[in-house]
CSV table of C-alpha atoms and ligand atoms in Angstrom, one decimal:
chain,number,residue,atom,x,y,z
A,1,ALA,CA,378.0,40.6,-41.0
A,2,LYS,CA,378.1,41.8,-37.2
A,3,GLN,CA,380.3,43.8,-35.5
A,4,ARG,CA,381.2,41.1,-32.6
A,5,GLY,CA,384.8,40.5,-33.9
A,6,LYS,CA,386.4,38.3,-31.4
A,7,ALA,CA,385.1,34.7,-32.0
A,8,GLY,CA,382.9,35.6,-35.2
A,9,PHE,CA,379.8,33.4,-33.3
A,10,ALA,CA,377.2,35.9,-34.7
A,11,ARG,CA,378.4,35.0,-38.1
A,12,TYR,CA,377.2,31.6,-37.8
A,13,VAL,CA,373.7,32.4,-36.7
A,14,GLU,CA,373.0,35.1,-38.7
A,15,GLY,CA,371.8,35.4,-42.6
A,16,MET,CA,370.1,32.6,-44.6
A,17,GLY,CA,373.3,30.9,-45.9
A,18,GLU,CA,374.5,29.6,-42.5
A,19,PRO,CA,376.9,26.5,-43.1
A,20,VAL,CA,375.7,23.4,-41.6
A,21,LEU,CA,378.7,22.7,-39.7
A,22,ALA,CA,378.4,25.9,-37.9
A,23,HIS,CA,375.0,25.0,-37.2
A,24,MET,CA,376.0,21.8,-35.7
A,25,GLN,CA,378.6,23.4,-33.6
A,26,LEU,CA,376.2,26.1,-32.2
A,27,GLY,CA,373.7,23.6,-31.5
A,28,GLY,CA,376.2,21.4,-29.6
A,29,GLU,CA,377.9,24.2,-28.0
A,30,LEU,CA,374.4,25.2,-26.5
A,31,TRP,CA,373.8,21.9,-25.2
A,32,ARG,CA,377.2,21.9,-23.6
A,33,ALA,CA,376.4,25.3,-22.2
A,34,LEU,CA,373.4,24.3,-20.5
A,35,GLY,CA,375.1,21.5,-19.0
A,36,ASP,CA,377.9,23.8,-17.8
A,37,ASN,CA,375.3,26.2,-16.1
A,38,GLU,CA,376.3,29.1,-18.4
A,39,PHE,CA,372.9,30.5,-19.0
A,40,ARG,CA,372.0,33.4,-16.6
A,41,VAL,CA,368.7,35.3,-16.2
A,42,VAL,CA,368.6,39.3,-16.1
A,43,TYR,CA,365.6,41.2,-15.2
A,44,GLN,CA,364.1,44.2,-16.7
A,45,PRO,CA,362.1,46.5,-14.8
A,46,ILE,CA,358.5,47.5,-15.7
A,47,LEU,CA,357.5,50.8,-14.5
A,48,ARG,CA,354.7,53.1,-13.9
A,49,LEU,CA,355.0,55.8,-16.1
A,50,ASP,CA,353.5,58.8,-13.8
A,51,ASP,CA,355.9,58.2,-11.0
A,52,ASN,CA,358.8,55.7,-12.3
A,53,TRP,CA,357.7,53.0,-9.5
A,54,VAL,CA,358.8,49.6,-10.5
A,55,VAL,CA,355.8,47.3,-10.9
A,56,GLY,CA,357.4,44.2,-12.5
A,57,VAL,CA,359.9,42.6,-14.2
A,58,GLU,CA,360.7,40.9,-17.5
A,59,ALA,CA,363.1,37.9,-17.4
A,60,LEU,CA,365.6,37.8,-20.4
A,61,VAL,CA,368.2,35.1,-20.9
A,62,ARG,CA,372.1,35.7,-21.1
A,63,TRP,CA,374.7,33.1,-22.3
A,64,HIS,CA,377.7,33.7,-20.4
A,65,HIS,CA,380.4,32.0,-22.7
A,66,PRO,CA,384.1,31.3,-21.2
A,67,ASN,CA,385.8,33.0,-24.0
A,68,ARG,CA,383.2,35.1,-25.8
A,69,GLY,CA,381.7,36.8,-22.9
A,70,VAL,CA,377.8,37.7,-22.8
A,71,VAL,CA,376.0,36.5,-25.7
A,72,LEU,CA,372.7,37.9,-26.3
A,73,PRO,CA,369.5,35.9,-27.1
A,74,ALA,CA,369.3,37.1,-30.7
A,75,GLU,CA,372.4,35.1,-31.5
A,76,PHE,CA,371.2,31.6,-29.8
A,77,ILE,CA,367.3,31.7,-29.4
A,78,PRO,CA,366.8,30.8,-33.0
A,79,ALA,CA,369.4,27.9,-32.9
A,80,ALA,CA,367.8,27.0,-29.6
A,81,GLU,CA,364.5,26.7,-31.1
A,82,ARG,CA,365.7,24.9,-34.0
A,83,THR,CA,367.4,22.1,-31.8
A,84,GLY,CA,364.9,21.7,-29.3
A,85,LEU,CA,367.2,23.0,-26.8
A,86,ILE,CA,364.6,26.1,-26.2
A,87,VAL,CA,362.7,23.5,-24.0
A,88,PRO,CA,365.1,22.4,-21.3
A,89,LEU,CA,366.5,26.1,-21.6
A,90,GLY,CA,363.0,27.7,-21.1
A,91,ARG,CA,362.6,25.5,-18.4
A,92,PHE,CA,365.6,26.7,-16.5
A,93,VAL,CA,364.6,30.3,-17.0
A,94,LEU,CA,361.1,29.4,-15.9
A,95,ARG,CA,362.6,27.6,-12.7
A,96,GLU,CA,364.9,30.6,-12.0
A,97,THR,CA,362.5,33.3,-12.7
A,98,CYS,CA,359.8,31.8,-10.3
A,99,ARG,CA,362.5,31.2,-7.5
A,100,GLN,CA,364.0,35.0,-7.7
A,101,ALA,CA,360.2,36.4,-7.9
A,102,ALA,CA,359.5,34.6,-4.8
A,103,ALA,CA,362.5,35.7,-3.0
A,104,TRP,CA,361.7,39.2,-3.7
A,105,SER,CA,358.3,38.7,-2.4
A,106,SER,CA,359.5,37.2,0.7
A,107,GLU,CA,362.1,40.1,1.1
A,108,PHE,CA,360.1,42.9,0.3
A,109,GLY,CA,356.7,41.8,0.7
A,110,ALA,CA,354.1,40.0,-1.7
A,111,ASP,CA,352.9,43.6,-3.0
A,112,ALA,CA,356.7,44.6,-4.1
A,113,LEU,CA,356.4,43.0,-7.4
A,114,GLN,CA,353.1,42.6,-9.3
A,115,GLU,CA,354.5,40.6,-12.3
A,116,ALA,CA,357.4,38.4,-13.3
A,117,ALA,CA,357.2,37.8,-17.0
A,118,LEU,CA,358.6,35.2,-19.0
A,119,ASN,CA,359.2,35.1,-22.8
A,120,VAL,CA,358.0,31.6,-24.2
A,121,SER,CA,358.6,30.2,-27.9
A,122,ALA,CA,356.2,28.7,-29.7
A,123,ARG,CA,358.1,25.2,-29.5
A,124,GLN,CA,357.5,25.6,-25.5
A,125,LEU,CA,354.0,25.9,-26.0
A,126,HIS,CA,354.0,22.9,-28.2
A,127,ASP,CA,355.6,20.8,-25.5
A,128,PRO,CA,352.6,18.9,-23.7
A,129,ASP,CA,354.8,19.1,-20.4
A,130,PHE,CA,354.9,22.8,-20.5
A,131,VAL,CA,351.9,23.5,-18.3
A,132,SER,CA,353.0,20.8,-15.6
A,133,ASP,CA,356.5,22.2,-15.9
A,134,VAL,CA,354.9,25.8,-15.1
A,135,THR,CA,352.8,24.3,-12.0
A,136,ALA,CA,355.9,22.7,-10.7
A,137,ALA,CA,358.0,25.8,-11.0
A,138,LEU,CA,355.3,27.6,-9.1
A,139,VAL,CA,354.8,24.8,-6.5
A,140,ASP,CA,358.6,24.5,-5.7
A,141,SER,CA,359.1,28.1,-5.6
A,142,GLY,CA,356.0,29.3,-3.8
A,143,LEU,CA,355.2,31.8,-6.0
A,144,PRO,CA,351.4,32.8,-6.5
A,145,CYS,CA,350.4,32.1,-10.1
A,146,GLU,CA,348.8,35.6,-10.3
A,147,GLN,CA,352.5,37.0,-10.2
A,148,LEU,CA,353.6,35.1,-13.2
A,149,VAL,CA,353.2,36.3,-16.6
A,150,VAL,CA,353.9,34.3,-19.9
A,151,GLU,CA,354.5,36.8,-22.9
A,152,VAL,CA,353.9,35.3,-26.1
A,153,THR,CA,354.3,36.6,-29.9
A,154,GLU,CA,351.5,36.3,-32.4
A,155,SER,CA,353.5,33.8,-34.8
A,156,ALA,CA,353.7,31.5,-31.6
A,157,VAL,CA,350.1,31.9,-30.5
A,158,LEU,CA,348.9,31.1,-34.1
A,159,ARG,CA,350.2,27.6,-34.1
A,160,GLY,CA,347.3,25.3,-33.6
A,161,GLN,CA,345.3,23.4,-31.1
A,162,GLN,CA,348.2,22.2,-28.6
A,163,VAL,CA,349.3,25.9,-28.2
A,164,SER,CA,345.9,27.0,-27.7
A,165,ARG,CA,344.9,24.2,-25.1
A,166,THR,CA,348.1,25.2,-23.4
A,167,LEU,CA,347.1,28.9,-23.4
A,168,PHE,CA,343.8,28.5,-22.0
A,169,GLU,CA,345.1,26.2,-19.4
A,170,LEU,CA,347.3,28.5,-18.3
A,171,ASP,CA,344.7,31.1,-18.1
A,172,GLY,CA,342.7,28.9,-16.2
A,173,MET,CA,345.3,28.5,-13.8
A,174,GLY,CA,345.4,32.1,-13.2
A,175,ILE,CA,348.5,32.9,-15.1
A,176,ARG,CA,348.5,36.2,-17.2
A,177,LEU,CA,349.3,36.0,-20.8
A,178,SER,CA,350.9,38.8,-22.5
A,179,LEU,CA,351.0,39.4,-26.4
A,180,ASP,CA,354.6,40.6,-27.0
A,181,ASP,CA,355.4,42.8,-29.9
A,182,PHE,CA,351.8,43.7,-30.2
A,183,GLY,CA,350.9,45.6,-33.8
A,184,THR,CA,353.6,43.7,-35.7
A,185,GLY,CA,351.8,40.8,-36.9
A,186,GLU,CA,349.2,40.4,-39.4
A,187,SER,CA,346.1,39.7,-37.1
A,188,SER,CA,346.5,41.3,-33.8
A,189,LEU,CA,343.0,42.1,-33.8
A,190,SER,CA,341.5,38.6,-34.1
A,191,LEU,CA,344.1,37.6,-31.8
A,192,LEU,CA,342.6,39.5,-28.9
A,193,ARG,CA,339.2,37.6,-29.4
A,194,ALA,CA,340.8,34.3,-29.9
A,195,PHE,CA,342.9,34.1,-27.0
A,196,PRO,CA,342.6,34.8,-23.2
A,197,ALA,CA,345.4,37.8,-23.1
A,198,ALA,CA,345.6,39.9,-20.3
A,199,ILE,CA,348.2,42.3,-21.4
A,200,VAL,CA,349.4,43.8,-24.4
A,201,LYS,CA,352.7,45.1,-25.2
A,202,LEU,CA,353.0,47.8,-27.5
A,203,ASP,CA,356.0,46.9,-30.0
A,204,LYS,CA,358.9,48.9,-29.8
A,205,SER,CA,358.9,49.8,-33.6
A,206,PHE,CA,355.8,52.1,-32.6
A,207,VAL,CA,357.6,54.1,-29.8
A,208,ASP,CA,360.9,54.8,-31.9
A,209,GLY,CA,360.2,58.2,-33.1
A,210,ILE,CA,356.8,58.9,-31.6
A,211,GLU,CA,357.8,62.0,-29.8
A,212,ILE,CA,359.1,63.8,-33.1
A,213,ASP,CA,357.0,67.0,-33.4
A,214,ASP,CA,358.8,69.2,-36.3
A,215,GLY,CA,356.2,69.5,-39.2
A,216,GLN,CA,357.5,66.5,-41.3
A,217,ALA,CA,356.2,64.2,-38.4
A,218,ALA,CA,354.1,62.0,-40.7
A,219,ALA,CA,355.8,58.6,-39.5
A,220,ALA,CA,355.7,60.1,-35.8
A,221,ASP,CA,352.0,60.6,-36.5
A,222,ALA,CA,351.3,57.1,-37.7
A,223,ARG,CA,353.1,55.7,-34.8
A,224,GLN,CA,351.0,57.8,-32.1
A,225,ALA,CA,347.8,56.6,-34.3
A,226,VAL,CA,348.9,53.0,-33.5
A,227,ALA,CA,349.7,53.4,-29.9
A,228,ARG,CA,346.3,55.1,-29.6
A,229,ALA,CA,344.4,52.5,-31.5
A,230,VAL,CA,346.0,49.8,-29.2
A,231,ILE,CA,345.3,51.7,-25.9
A,232,GLN,CA,341.4,51.7,-27.2
A,233,LEU,CA,341.4,48.2,-28.1
A,234,ALA,CA,343.0,47.0,-24.7
A,235,ARG,CA,340.3,49.2,-23.0
A,236,ALA,CA,337.6,47.6,-25.1
A,237,PHE,CA,338.7,44.2,-24.3
A,238,GLY,CA,339.8,44.9,-20.7
A,239,LEU,CA,343.5,44.3,-21.0
A,240,ASP,CA,346.4,46.0,-19.3
A,241,THR,CA,348.9,47.5,-21.5
A,242,ILE,CA,352.9,48.3,-21.5
A,243,ALA,CA,354.6,50.1,-23.9
A,244,GLU,CA,358.2,48.8,-24.7
A,245,GLY,CA,361.4,50.2,-25.8
A,246,ILE,CA,361.1,53.6,-24.5
A,247,GLU,CA,364.6,55.4,-24.9
A,248,SER,CA,363.7,59.0,-23.8
A,249,ALA,CA,361.6,61.1,-21.3
A,250,GLU,CA,359.7,62.4,-24.5
A,251,GLN,CA,358.7,59.1,-25.6
A,252,ALA,CA,357.5,58.4,-22.0
A,253,ALA,CA,355.6,61.6,-21.8
A,254,VAL,CA,353.9,61.1,-25.3
A,255,LEU,CA,352.7,57.5,-24.1
A,256,ARG,CA,351.6,58.8,-20.7
A,257,GLU,CA,349.6,61.3,-22.6
A,258,LEU,CA,348.3,58.6,-24.9
A,259,GLY,CA,347.3,56.5,-21.8
A,260,TYR,CA,349.8,54.0,-21.4
A,261,THR,CA,350.3,53.9,-17.5
A,262,ARG,CA,353.4,51.4,-17.6
A,263,GLY,CA,356.6,51.2,-19.7
A,264,GLN,CA,359.9,49.3,-20.1
A,265,GLY,CA,362.9,50.7,-22.0
A,266,TYR,CA,366.7,51.8,-21.6
A,267,HIS,CA,365.5,55.4,-20.4
A,268,LEU,CA,363.5,53.7,-17.5
A,269,ALA,CA,365.8,50.7,-16.6
A,270,ARG,CA,368.0,48.5,-18.5
A,271,PRO,CA,367.9,44.9,-17.9
A,272,MET,CA,370.0,44.1,-14.8
A,273,ASP,CA,371.0,41.2,-12.6
A,274,ALA,CA,368.9,40.1,-9.5
A,275,ASP,CA,370.9,42.1,-7.3
A,276,GLY,CA,370.0,45.2,-9.1
A,277,VAL,CA,366.5,44.5,-8.8
A,278,SER,CA,367.0,44.1,-5.2
A,279,ARG,CA,368.6,47.4,-4.8
A,280,LEU,CA,365.8,49.1,-6.5
A,281,LEU,CA,363.2,47.3,-4.5
A,282,ALA,CA,365.0,48.1,-1.4
A,283,ARG,CA,365.1,51.7,-2.2
A,284,GLN,CA,361.4,51.8,-2.9
A,285,GLN,CA,360.6,50.3,0.2
A,286,THR,CA,362.1,53.0,2.2
A,287,MET,CA,360.0,55.5,-0.1
B,301,LIG,P1,361.5,40.7,-26.2
B,301,LIG,O1,361.0,39.9,-25.7
B,301,LIG,O2,360.9,41.8,-27.1
B,301,LIG,O3,362.4,41.8,-25.4
B,301,LIG,C1,362.8,42.9,-25.4
B,301,LIG,C2,364.5,43.3,-25.9
B,301,LIG,O4,364.6,44.7,-26.0
B,301,LIG,C3,365.2,42.9,-25.0
B,301,LIG,O5,366.4,42.5,-25.5
B,301,LIG,C4,365.4,44.2,-24.2
B,301,LIG,O6,367.1,44.1,-23.5
B,301,LIG,C5,365.7,45.0,-25.3
B,301,LIG,N1,365.5,46.3,-24.8
B,301,LIG,C6,364.6,46.9,-23.6
B,301,LIG,N2,364.6,48.1,-23.5
B,301,LIG,C7,365.1,48.6,-24.9
B,301,LIG,C8,365.3,49.9,-25.3
B,301,LIG,O7,364.8,50.9,-24.8
B,301,LIG,N3,365.9,50.1,-26.5
B,301,LIG,C9,366.4,49.0,-27.2
B,301,LIG,N4,367.1,49.1,-28.2
B,301,LIG,N5,366.2,47.6,-26.8
B,301,LIG,C10,365.4,47.5,-25.6
B,301,LIG,P2,367.1,40.9,-25.5
B,301,LIG,O8,367.3,40.7,-24.0
B,301,LIG,O9,368.2,40.8,-26.4
B,301,LIG,O10,366.1,40.0,-26.0
B,301,LIG,C11,365.7,39.7,-27.5
B,301,LIG,C12,364.9,38.8,-27.7
B,301,LIG,O11,365.0,37.5,-27.3
B,301,LIG,C13,363.4,39.0,-26.7
B,301,LIG,O12,362.8,40.2,-27.2
B,301,LIG,C14,362.8,37.7,-26.8
B,301,LIG,O13,361.8,37.4,-28.0
B,301,LIG,C15,364.1,36.8,-26.7
B,301,LIG,N6,364.0,36.2,-25.5
B,301,LIG,C16,365.0,36.9,-24.3
B,301,LIG,N7,365.1,36.0,-23.4
B,301,LIG,C17,364.2,35.2,-23.7
B,301,LIG,C18,363.9,33.8,-23.3
B,301,LIG,O14,364.3,33.5,-21.7
B,301,LIG,N8,363.1,32.8,-23.6
B,301,LIG,C19,362.8,33.1,-25.2
B,301,LIG,N9,362.1,32.1,-25.7
B,301,LIG,N10,363.0,34.2,-25.7
B,301,LIG,C20,364.0,35.0,-25.1
B,302,LIG,CA1,359.1,40.0,-24.3
B,303,LIG,CA1,358.9,42.7,-26.8
B,304,LIG,CA1,360.8,42.4,-29.7
């Protein structure tokens, strides 16, 4: 059902009726890939919307398969979560991101990047060793806690006591929590009261079409209303905001007007390898 014709990999992991054998093959492949060091981390810059200054990055994992080329997370994260591979894979992304962010700090100064954000699955938050893994990654890399951001989704957060304990411990260490895909869940509001979030990320689905202004713009109006409501909530709770999935200058302008100060999206910067971020930071240093 997907356009990735060459190896038919997407076929295995998409849809409901996945053949058990394909499952097992993908699961096994993922463990092999981790052992063979085929995962890489790319970084999508987070920018200030008023002057396009890079203030942070979000780490995103990629699988460099020897035959299939670069495989995106949508094709393997669900299987990694099912098989438990997400725990060691997430640990790899954590360590790599901390190491890289610390390297950027020492090359470009401690203020060059305010935040390096990681995506963390429910399964990782359930792992009783997660907090000590994070501590070890910070200690080993020398990255200050304040620079690390852990992005969680609503469905991951609402998973009971162990997860809740983990989130409060991270917060207690000075690590900021970011509510990813904000507004798409059913209890976004109560989440803000129950968890020590520092940042909310307005989901891309509210950014798509937010700029449309042509008389039949009811959908765009609704998105603007959500975007405005999220800003007001964030202010009420003292949280920072990031708008994600910004694909045009018009969208950036509308969001800026609504009060968003920071954003991410293809219009601003695509995910890139660490060298790409280094070039951006080097250029900023001369400005
Ligand atoms: P996410 O956390 O919501 O990340 C944003 C996704 O949107 C990324 O896709 C990014 O490349 C893409 N994106 C950014 N700007 C734009 C834009 O302007 N337009 C469009 N159409 N897309 C944009 P990616 O890298 O394929 O990641 C997909 C999802 O996989 C992520 O969604 C996240 O939930 C998950 N993921 C990625 N890396 C990791 C990881 O290391 N661990 C875990 N647990 N999940 C990860
Ligand atoms: Ca994210
Ligand atoms: Ca997101
Ligand atoms: Ca998303």
